[in-house]
Coordinates of C-alpha atoms in Angstrom, one line a residue:
Chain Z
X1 CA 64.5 40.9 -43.4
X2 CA 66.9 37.8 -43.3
X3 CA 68.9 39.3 -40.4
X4 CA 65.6 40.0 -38.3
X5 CA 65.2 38.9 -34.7
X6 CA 62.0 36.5 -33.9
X7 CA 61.1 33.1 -33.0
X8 CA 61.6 30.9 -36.2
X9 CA 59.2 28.2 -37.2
X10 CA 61.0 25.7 -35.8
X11 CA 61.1 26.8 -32.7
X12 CA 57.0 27.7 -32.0
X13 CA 56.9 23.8 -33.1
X14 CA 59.4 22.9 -30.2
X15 CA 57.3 25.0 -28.4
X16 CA 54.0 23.7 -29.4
X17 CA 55.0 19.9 -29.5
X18 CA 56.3 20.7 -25.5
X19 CA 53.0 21.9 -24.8
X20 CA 51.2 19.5 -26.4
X21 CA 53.0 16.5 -24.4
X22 CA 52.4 18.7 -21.3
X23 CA 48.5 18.9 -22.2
X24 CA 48.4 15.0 -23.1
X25 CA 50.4 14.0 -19.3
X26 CA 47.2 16.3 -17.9
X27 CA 44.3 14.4 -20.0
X28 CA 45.9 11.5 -19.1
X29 CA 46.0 12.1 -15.2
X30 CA 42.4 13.5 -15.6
X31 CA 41.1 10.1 -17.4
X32 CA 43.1 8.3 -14.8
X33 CA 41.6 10.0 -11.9
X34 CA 38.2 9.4 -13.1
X35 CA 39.0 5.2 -13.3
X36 CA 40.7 5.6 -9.9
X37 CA 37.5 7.5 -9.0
X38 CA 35.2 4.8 -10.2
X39 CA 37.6 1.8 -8.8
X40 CA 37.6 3.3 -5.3
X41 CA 34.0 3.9 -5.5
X42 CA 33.1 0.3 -7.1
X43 CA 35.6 -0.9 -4.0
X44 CA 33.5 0.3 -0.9
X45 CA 30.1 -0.3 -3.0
X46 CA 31.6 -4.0 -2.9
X47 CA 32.5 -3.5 0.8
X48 CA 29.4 -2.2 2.0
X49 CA 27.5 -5.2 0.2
X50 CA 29.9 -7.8 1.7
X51 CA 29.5 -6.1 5.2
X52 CA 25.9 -6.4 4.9
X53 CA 25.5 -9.6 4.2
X54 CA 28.2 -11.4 6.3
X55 CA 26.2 -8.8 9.2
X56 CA 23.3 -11.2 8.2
X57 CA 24.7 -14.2 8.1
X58 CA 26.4 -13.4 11.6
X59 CA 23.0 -12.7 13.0
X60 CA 21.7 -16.3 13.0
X61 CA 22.1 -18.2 15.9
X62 CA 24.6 -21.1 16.0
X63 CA 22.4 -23.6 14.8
X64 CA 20.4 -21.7 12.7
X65 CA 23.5 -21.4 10.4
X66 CA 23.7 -24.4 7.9
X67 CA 26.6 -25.2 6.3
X68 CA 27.1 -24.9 3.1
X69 CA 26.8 -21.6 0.2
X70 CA 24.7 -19.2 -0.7
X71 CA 24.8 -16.6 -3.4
X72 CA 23.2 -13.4 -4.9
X73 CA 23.6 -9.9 -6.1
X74 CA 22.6 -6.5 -5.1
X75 CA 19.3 -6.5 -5.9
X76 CA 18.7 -8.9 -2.7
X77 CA 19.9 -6.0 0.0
X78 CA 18.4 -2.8 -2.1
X79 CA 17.0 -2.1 -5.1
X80 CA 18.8 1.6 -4.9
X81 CA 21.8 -0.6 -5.6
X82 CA 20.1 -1.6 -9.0
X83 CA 18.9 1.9 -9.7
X84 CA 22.8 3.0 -9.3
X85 CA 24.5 0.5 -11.3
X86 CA 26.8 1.3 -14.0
X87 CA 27.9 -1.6 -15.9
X88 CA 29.7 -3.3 -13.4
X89 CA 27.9 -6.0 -11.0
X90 CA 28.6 -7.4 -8.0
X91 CA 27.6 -11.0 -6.3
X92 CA 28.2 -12.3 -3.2
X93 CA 28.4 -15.9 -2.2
X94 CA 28.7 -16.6 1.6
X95 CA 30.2 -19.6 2.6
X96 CA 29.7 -21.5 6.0
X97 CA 31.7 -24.1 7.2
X98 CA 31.9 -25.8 10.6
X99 CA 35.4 -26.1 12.7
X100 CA 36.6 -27.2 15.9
X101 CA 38.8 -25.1 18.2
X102 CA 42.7 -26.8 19.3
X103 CA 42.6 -27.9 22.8
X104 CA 40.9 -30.6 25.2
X105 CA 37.7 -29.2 24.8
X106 CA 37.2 -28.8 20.7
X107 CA 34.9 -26.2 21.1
X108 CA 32.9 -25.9 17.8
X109 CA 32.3 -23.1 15.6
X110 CA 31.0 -21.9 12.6
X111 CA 32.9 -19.8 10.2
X112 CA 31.0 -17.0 7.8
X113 CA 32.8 -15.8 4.6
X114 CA 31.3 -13.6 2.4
X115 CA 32.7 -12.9 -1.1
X116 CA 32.0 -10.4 -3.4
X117 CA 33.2 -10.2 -6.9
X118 CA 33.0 -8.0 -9.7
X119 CA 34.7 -7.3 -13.0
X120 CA 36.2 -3.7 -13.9
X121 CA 36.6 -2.0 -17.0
X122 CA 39.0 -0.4 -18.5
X123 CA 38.6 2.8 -19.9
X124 CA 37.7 1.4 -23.3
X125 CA 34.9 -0.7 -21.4
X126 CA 36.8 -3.5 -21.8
X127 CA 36.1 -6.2 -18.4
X128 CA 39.9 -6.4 -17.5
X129 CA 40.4 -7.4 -13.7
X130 CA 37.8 -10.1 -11.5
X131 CA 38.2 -8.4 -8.0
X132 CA 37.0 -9.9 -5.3
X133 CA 36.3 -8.5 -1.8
X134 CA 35.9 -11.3 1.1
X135 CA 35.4 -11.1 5.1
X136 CA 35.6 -13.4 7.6
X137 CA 34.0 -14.0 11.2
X138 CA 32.8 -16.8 13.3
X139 CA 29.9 -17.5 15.1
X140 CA 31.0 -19.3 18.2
X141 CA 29.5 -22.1 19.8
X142 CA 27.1 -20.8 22.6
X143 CA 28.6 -20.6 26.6
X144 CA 24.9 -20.9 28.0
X145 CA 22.2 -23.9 26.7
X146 CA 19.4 -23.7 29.0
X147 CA 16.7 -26.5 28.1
X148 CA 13.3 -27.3 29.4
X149 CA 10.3 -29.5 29.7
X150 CA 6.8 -29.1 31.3
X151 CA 3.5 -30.6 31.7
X152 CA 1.1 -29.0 29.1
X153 CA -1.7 -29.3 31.2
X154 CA -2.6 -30.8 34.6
X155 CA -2.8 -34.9 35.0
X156 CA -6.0 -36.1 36.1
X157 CA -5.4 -38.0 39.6
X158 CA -4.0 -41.8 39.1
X159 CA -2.0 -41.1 35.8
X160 CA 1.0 -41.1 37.2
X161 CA 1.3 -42.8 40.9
X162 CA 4.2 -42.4 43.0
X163 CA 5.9 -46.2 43.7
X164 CA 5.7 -46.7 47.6
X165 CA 8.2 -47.8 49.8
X166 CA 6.9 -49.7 53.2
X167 CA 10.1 -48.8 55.2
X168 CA 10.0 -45.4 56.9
X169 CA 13.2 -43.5 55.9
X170 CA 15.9 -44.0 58.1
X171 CA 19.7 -42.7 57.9
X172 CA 22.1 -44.9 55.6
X173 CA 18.9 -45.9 54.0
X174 CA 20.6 -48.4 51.3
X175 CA 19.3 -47.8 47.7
X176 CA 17.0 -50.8 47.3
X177 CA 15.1 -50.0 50.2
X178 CA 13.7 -46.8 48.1
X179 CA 12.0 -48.2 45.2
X180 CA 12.7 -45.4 43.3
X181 CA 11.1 -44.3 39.5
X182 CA 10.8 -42.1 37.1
X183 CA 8.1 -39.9 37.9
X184 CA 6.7 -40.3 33.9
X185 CA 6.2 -43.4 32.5
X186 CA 9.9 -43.8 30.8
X187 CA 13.2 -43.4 33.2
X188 CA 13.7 -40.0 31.7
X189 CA 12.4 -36.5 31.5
X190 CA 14.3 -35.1 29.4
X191 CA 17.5 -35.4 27.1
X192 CA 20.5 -33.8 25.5
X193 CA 23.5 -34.1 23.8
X194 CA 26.1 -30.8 23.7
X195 CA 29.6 -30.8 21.8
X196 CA 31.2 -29.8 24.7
X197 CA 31.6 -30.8 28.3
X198 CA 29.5 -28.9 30.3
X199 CA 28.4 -27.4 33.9
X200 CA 24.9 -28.0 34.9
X201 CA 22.6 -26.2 37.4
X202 CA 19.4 -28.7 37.1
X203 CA 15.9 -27.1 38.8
X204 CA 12.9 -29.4 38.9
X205 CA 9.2 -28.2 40.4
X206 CA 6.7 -30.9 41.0
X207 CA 3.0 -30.7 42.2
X208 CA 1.7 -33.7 44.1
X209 CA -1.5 -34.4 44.9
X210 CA -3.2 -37.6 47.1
X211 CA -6.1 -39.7 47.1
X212 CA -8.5 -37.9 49.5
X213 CA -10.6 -40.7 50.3
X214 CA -7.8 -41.9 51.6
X215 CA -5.5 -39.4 53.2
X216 CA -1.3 -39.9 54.1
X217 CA -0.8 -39.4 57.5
X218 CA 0.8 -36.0 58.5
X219 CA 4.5 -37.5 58.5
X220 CA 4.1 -39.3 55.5
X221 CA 6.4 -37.9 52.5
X222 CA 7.0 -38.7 49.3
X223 CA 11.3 -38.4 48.0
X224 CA 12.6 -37.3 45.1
X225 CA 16.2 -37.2 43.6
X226 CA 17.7 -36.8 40.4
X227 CA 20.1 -38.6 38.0
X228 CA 21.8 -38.0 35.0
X229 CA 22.0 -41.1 32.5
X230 CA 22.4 -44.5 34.8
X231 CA 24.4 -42.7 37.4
X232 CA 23.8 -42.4 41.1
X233 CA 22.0 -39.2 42.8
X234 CA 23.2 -36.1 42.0
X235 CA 22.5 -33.3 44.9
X236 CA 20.3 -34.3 47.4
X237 CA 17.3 -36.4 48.0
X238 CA 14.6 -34.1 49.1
X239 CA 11.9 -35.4 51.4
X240 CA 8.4 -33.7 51.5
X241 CA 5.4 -33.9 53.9
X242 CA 2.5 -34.8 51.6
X243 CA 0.0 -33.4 53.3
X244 CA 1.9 -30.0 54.3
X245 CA 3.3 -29.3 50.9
X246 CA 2.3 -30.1 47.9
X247 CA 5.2 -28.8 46.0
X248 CA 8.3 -30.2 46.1
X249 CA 11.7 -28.3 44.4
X250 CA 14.9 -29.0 43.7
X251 CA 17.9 -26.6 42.7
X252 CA 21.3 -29.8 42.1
X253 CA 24.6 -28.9 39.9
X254 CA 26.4 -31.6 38.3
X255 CA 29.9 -30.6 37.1
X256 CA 31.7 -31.4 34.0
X257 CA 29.4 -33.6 32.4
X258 CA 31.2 -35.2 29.3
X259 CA 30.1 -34.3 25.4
X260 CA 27.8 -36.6 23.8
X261 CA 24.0 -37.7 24.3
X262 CA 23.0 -37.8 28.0
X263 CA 19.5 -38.4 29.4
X264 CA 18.2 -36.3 33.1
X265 CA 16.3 -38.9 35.3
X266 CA 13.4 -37.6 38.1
X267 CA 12.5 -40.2 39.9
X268 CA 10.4 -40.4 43.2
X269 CA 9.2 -42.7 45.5
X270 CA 6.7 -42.3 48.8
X271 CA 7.4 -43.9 51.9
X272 CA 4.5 -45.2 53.4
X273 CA 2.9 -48.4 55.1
X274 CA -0.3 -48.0 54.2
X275 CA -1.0 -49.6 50.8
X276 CA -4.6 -47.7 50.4
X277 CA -2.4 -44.0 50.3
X278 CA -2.2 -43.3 46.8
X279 CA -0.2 -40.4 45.7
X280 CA -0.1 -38.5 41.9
X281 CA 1.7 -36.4 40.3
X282 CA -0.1 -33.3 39.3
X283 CA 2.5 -30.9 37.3
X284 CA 6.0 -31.0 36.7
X285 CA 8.6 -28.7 35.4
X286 CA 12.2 -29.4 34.4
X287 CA 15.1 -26.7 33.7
X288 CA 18.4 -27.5 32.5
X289 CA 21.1 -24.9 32.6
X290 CA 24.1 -26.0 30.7
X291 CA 27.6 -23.7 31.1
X292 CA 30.5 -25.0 29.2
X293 CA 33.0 -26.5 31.5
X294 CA 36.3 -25.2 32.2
X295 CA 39.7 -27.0 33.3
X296 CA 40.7 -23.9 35.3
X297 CA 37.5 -21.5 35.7
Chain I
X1 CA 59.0 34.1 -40.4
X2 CA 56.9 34.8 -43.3
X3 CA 52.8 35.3 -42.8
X4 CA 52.0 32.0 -43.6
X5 CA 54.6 30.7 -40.9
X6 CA 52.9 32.8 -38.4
X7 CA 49.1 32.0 -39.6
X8 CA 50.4 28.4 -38.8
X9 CA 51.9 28.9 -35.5
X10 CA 49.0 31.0 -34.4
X11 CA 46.3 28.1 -35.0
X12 CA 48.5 25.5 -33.4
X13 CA 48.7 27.4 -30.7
X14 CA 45.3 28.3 -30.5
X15 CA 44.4 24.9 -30.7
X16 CA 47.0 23.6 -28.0
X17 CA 45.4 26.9 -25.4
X18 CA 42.0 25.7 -26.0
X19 CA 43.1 22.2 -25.1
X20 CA 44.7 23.0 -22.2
X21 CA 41.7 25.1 -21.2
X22 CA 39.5 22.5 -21.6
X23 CA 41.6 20.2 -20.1
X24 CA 41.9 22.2 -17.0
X25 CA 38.5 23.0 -16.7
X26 CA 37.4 19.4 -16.8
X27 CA 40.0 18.9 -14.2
X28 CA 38.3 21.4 -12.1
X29 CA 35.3 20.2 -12.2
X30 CA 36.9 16.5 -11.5
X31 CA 38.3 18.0 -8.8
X32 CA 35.3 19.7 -7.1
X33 CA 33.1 16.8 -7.8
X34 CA 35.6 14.4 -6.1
X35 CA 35.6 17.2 -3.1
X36 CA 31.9 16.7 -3.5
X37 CA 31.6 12.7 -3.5
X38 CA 34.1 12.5 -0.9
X39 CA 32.2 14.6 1.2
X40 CA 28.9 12.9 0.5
X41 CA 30.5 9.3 1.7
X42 CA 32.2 10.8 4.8
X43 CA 28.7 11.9 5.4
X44 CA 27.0 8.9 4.5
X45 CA 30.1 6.5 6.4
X46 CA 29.6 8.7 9.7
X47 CA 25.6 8.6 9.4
X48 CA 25.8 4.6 9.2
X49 CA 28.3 4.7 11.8
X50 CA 26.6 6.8 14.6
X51 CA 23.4 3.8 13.7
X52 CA 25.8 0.8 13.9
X53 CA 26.7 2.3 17.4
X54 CA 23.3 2.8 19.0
X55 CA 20.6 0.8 17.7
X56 CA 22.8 -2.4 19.4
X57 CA 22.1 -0.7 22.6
X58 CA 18.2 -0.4 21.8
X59 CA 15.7 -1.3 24.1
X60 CA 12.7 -0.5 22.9
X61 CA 11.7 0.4 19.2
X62 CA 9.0 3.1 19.2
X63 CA 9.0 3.0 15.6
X64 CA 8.3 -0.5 14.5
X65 CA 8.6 -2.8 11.3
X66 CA 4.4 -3.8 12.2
X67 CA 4.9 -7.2 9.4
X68 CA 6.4 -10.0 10.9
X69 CA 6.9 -11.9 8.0
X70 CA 7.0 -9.6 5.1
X71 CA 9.7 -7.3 3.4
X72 CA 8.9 -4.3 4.8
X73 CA 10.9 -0.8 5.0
X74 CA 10.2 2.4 6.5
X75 CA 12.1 6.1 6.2
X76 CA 12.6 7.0 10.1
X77 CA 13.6 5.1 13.4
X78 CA 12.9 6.2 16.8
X79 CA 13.7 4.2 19.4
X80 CA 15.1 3.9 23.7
X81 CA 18.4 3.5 23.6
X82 CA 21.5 4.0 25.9
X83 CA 22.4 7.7 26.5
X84 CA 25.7 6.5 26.5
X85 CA 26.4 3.7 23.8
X86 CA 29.9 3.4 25.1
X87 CA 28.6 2.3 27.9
X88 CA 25.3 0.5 27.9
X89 CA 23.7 -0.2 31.1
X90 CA 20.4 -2.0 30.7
X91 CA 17.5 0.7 31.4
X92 CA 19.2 3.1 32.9
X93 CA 19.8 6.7 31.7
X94 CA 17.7 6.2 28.5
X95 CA 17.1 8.3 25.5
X96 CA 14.7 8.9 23.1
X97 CA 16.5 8.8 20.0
X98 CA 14.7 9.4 16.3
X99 CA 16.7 9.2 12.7
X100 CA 14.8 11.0 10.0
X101 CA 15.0 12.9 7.2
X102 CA 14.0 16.8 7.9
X103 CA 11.5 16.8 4.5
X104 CA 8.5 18.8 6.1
X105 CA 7.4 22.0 5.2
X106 CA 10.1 24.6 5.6
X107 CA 12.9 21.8 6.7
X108 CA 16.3 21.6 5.3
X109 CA 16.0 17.9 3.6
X110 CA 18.8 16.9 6.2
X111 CA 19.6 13.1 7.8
X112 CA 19.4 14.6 11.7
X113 CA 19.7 12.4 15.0
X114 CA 17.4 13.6 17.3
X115 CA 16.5 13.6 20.9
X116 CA 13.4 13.5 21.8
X117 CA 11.1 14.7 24.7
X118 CA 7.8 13.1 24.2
X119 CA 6.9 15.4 20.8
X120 CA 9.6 18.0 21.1
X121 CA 12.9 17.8 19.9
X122 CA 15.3 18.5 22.7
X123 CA 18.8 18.4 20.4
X124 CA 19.6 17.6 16.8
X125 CA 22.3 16.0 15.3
X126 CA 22.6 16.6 10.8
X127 CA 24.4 13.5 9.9
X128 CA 23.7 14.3 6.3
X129 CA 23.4 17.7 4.9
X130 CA 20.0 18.8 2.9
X131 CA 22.3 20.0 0.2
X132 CA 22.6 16.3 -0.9
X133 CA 18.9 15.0 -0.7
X134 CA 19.5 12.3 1.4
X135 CA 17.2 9.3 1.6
X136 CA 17.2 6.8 4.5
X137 CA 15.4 3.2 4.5
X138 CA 15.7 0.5 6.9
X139 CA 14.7 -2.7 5.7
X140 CA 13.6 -5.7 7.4
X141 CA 13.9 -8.6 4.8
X142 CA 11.3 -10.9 6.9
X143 CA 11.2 -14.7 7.6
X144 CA 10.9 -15.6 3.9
X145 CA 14.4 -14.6 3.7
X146 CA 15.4 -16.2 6.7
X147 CA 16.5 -12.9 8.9
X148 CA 16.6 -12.9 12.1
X149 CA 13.9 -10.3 13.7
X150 CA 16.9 -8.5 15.4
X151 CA 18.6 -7.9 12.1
X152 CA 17.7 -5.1 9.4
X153 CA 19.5 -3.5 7.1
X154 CA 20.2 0.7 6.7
X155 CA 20.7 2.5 3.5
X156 CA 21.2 6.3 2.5
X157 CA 21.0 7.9 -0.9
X158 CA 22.2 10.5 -1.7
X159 CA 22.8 12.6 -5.0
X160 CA 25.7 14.8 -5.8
X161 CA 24.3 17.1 -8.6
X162 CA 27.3 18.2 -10.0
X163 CA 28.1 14.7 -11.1
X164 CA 26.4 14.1 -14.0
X165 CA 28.9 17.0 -15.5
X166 CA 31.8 14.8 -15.7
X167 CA 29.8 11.4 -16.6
X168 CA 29.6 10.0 -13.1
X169 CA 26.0 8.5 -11.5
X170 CA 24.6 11.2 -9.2
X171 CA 23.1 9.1 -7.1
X172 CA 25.4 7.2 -4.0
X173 CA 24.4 4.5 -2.1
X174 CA 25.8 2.8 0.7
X175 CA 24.2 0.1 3.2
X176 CA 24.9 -1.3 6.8
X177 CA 23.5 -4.1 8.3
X178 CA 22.4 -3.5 11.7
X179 CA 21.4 -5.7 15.0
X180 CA 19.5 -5.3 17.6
X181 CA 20.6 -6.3 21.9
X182 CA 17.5 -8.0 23.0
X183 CA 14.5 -6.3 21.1
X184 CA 12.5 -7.8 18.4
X185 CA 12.4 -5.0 16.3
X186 CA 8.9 -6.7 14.3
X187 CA 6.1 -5.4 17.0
X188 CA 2.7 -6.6 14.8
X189 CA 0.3 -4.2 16.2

């Protein structure tokens, strides 16, 4: 029996300790697949939340965004997000801060991050790591402003009276001779103040009427021009019949007007030597469109 | 080796064989279910994708959010938008596009696309199969939360049965939020 061939005891214990380190590396990759399973998964649930809100956030138009922070969890996008949680949880805070480009023009612009942060655990359940997901963008300052003012309703006749000049228009008419003002009771009709120099296309529509008791005569016309702060007349001075048309209209640009508050003037005046000829304003309409200016378009 | 040396040797092995059995089964399983999930979010990821890439182009919701300032959420879109939403041209070769779920009578339970001509569906498009009983909301928060009406959020469910086997949630989520080109998508009727 001594001299018989066989495995001895030793050896099935080699054997068996081999496999058993063999079995252990195998547990170990399957628990570790399962936390790199649930880290992966915990990653994009963080990603799709952040996306979502910074989406949002990147929705609002310039000045609807505020800056300043905001923060919340899950719940606020879905509550399948709640019904799914396992014990990790995730909250996002968006930040929004305001910046200015480099350059001449220091374009403005507001800049959305959105953070999302949650703890893991380790595979005793143990919080071990704060991770924290965050994406940027920026909602520029708008190209385009277009801005506009109108008479609500019709004036009643004699609210507003055009100022009357006695001379007849004549070429090289000098600026005093016009008697110009605004066609409202203040200079202006409307103001505005952009961060940026800007382009403007300015389009004004007024409706006239006259004093029928006491008709213009057929060549009498009423001017109007337009001004931007205390400067002189931008475009042209258009010069209406009274009687013939009724509506006057005016399409003017005014390049690169500064940044900074600026006020748009309409004023008008009607040329006529007859002080009895009274002329109203009826209706008015004002559009401003304001393109951001450009050193070399 | 005497008997009781090979009484031993047999029940550590056994032990250690059963072990590794179990071990590889679980691993299996791991496996498929990972084959599974991973399936489910490709499916999910290319669902919210194809939405992200045409409801921008929309320009006309037929399947309106009706409460302008309320949370509301409803389970299918359909909408006009650009046949081709690489390259949107404003009104011109529109489709009628509808995201639902395929839950009637005798349908599959999948997240289609479909084209639409007036009531018939000209072409269909599963974006998530039936097998995983996907769910689709898309949620308008409304003004108390300050959203803009062009702005709504998508999210799909989905469960993965086989999960639950190996300790994981069966149920995946994943969200998108979504804006509209020049529609309101809050019509109040």
């Amino acid at each position: 029996m001594k001299n018989a061939k066989g495995l001895s005891l030793i050896e099935i214990l080699v054997v068996l300790i081999i496999t058993g380190l063999i079995a252990a590396c195998v547990s170990a990759a399957v628990i570790g697949g399962y936390y790199m399973l649930k880290q992966a998964e915990h990653k994009s649930r963080a990603m799709s939340i952040t996306h979502v809100k910074l989406q949002e956030y990147l929705s609002h138009s310039f000045d609807n965004l505020q800056p300043g922070q905001e923060s919340g969890n899950e719940s606020n996008i879905s509550n399948a997000f709640v019904e799914t949680q396992d014990n990790t949880y995730f909250n996002w805070t968006v930040f929004i801060d305001q910046d200015k480009t480099m350059g001449a023009n220091r374009v403005p612009y507001k800049n959305v991050t959105v953070e999302t942060k949650y703890s893991e655990v380790d595979p005793q359940g143990k919080a071990v790591n704060t991770r924290t997901i965050r994406l940027s963008n920026v909602v520029p300052y708008p190209l385009i402003h277009i801005l506009s003012r109108k008479s609500q309703a019709p004036f009643p006749d004699g609210k507003y009276e055009a100022p009357r000049t006695d001379l007849r228009y004549y070429p090289g008419m000098k600026e005093e001779e016009y008697n110009w003002a605004g066609i409202l009771d203040g200079a202006k009709v409307l103001d505005f103040n952009y961060a940026v120099p800007k382009d403007l296309i300015i389009m004004y529509n007024l409706a006239i009427s006259y004093d029928t008791d006491h008709p213009p005569d057929p060549d009498e016309t009423v001017m109007t021009r337009c001004r931007i702060d205390n400067g002189g007349t931008e475009g042209i001075i258009t010069r209406t019949p009274i009687r013939s048309q009724v509506f006057i209209n005016n399409i003017l640009q005014v390049g690169n007007v500064g940044a900074g508050p600026h006020t748009v003037h309409i004023e008008w005046c009607h040329e006529s030597d007859n002080a009895g000829v009274k002329v109203w304003l009826r209706a008015y309409d004002v559009t401003v469109v304001a393109v951001e200016y450009k050193d070399n378009p | 080796m005497t008997l009781l040396e090979l009484l031993i040797a047999l029940a550590l092995a056994g032990v250690i064989f059963l072990g590794i059995f179990h071990v590889s089964t679980i691993a299996g399983k791991q496996i498929h279910v990972y084959i599974e999930r991973y399936n489910a979010y490709s499916q999910i990821g290319y669902a919210l994708d194809d939405m992200a890439l045409r409801m921008p182009s929309a320009s006309k919701i037929k399947t309106p959010f009706t409460q302008s300032g309320a949370l509301e959420t409803i389970h299918a879109m359909r909408f006009i938008g650009a046949s081709d939403p690489y390259h949107v041209v404003p009104y011109e070769g529109d489709t009628d596009y509808r995201y639902r779920v395929r839950n009637g009578a005798g349908e599959d339970g999948a997240l289609v696309l479909e084209v639409m001509d007036g009531s018939n569906i000209e072409k269909a498009e599963i974006l998530v199969e039936g097998k995983f009983r996907p769910r689709v909301s898309f949620i308008r928060h409304g003004e108390q939360h300050d959203a803009e009406p062009d702005f709504m959020t998508v999210v799909i469910e989905v469960f993965c049965d086989k999960s639950k086997a190996i300790g994981l949630p069966e149920k995946l989520v994943k969200a998108e939020g979504i804006r509209f080109w020049f529609v309101d998508v809050v019509q109040p009727q």
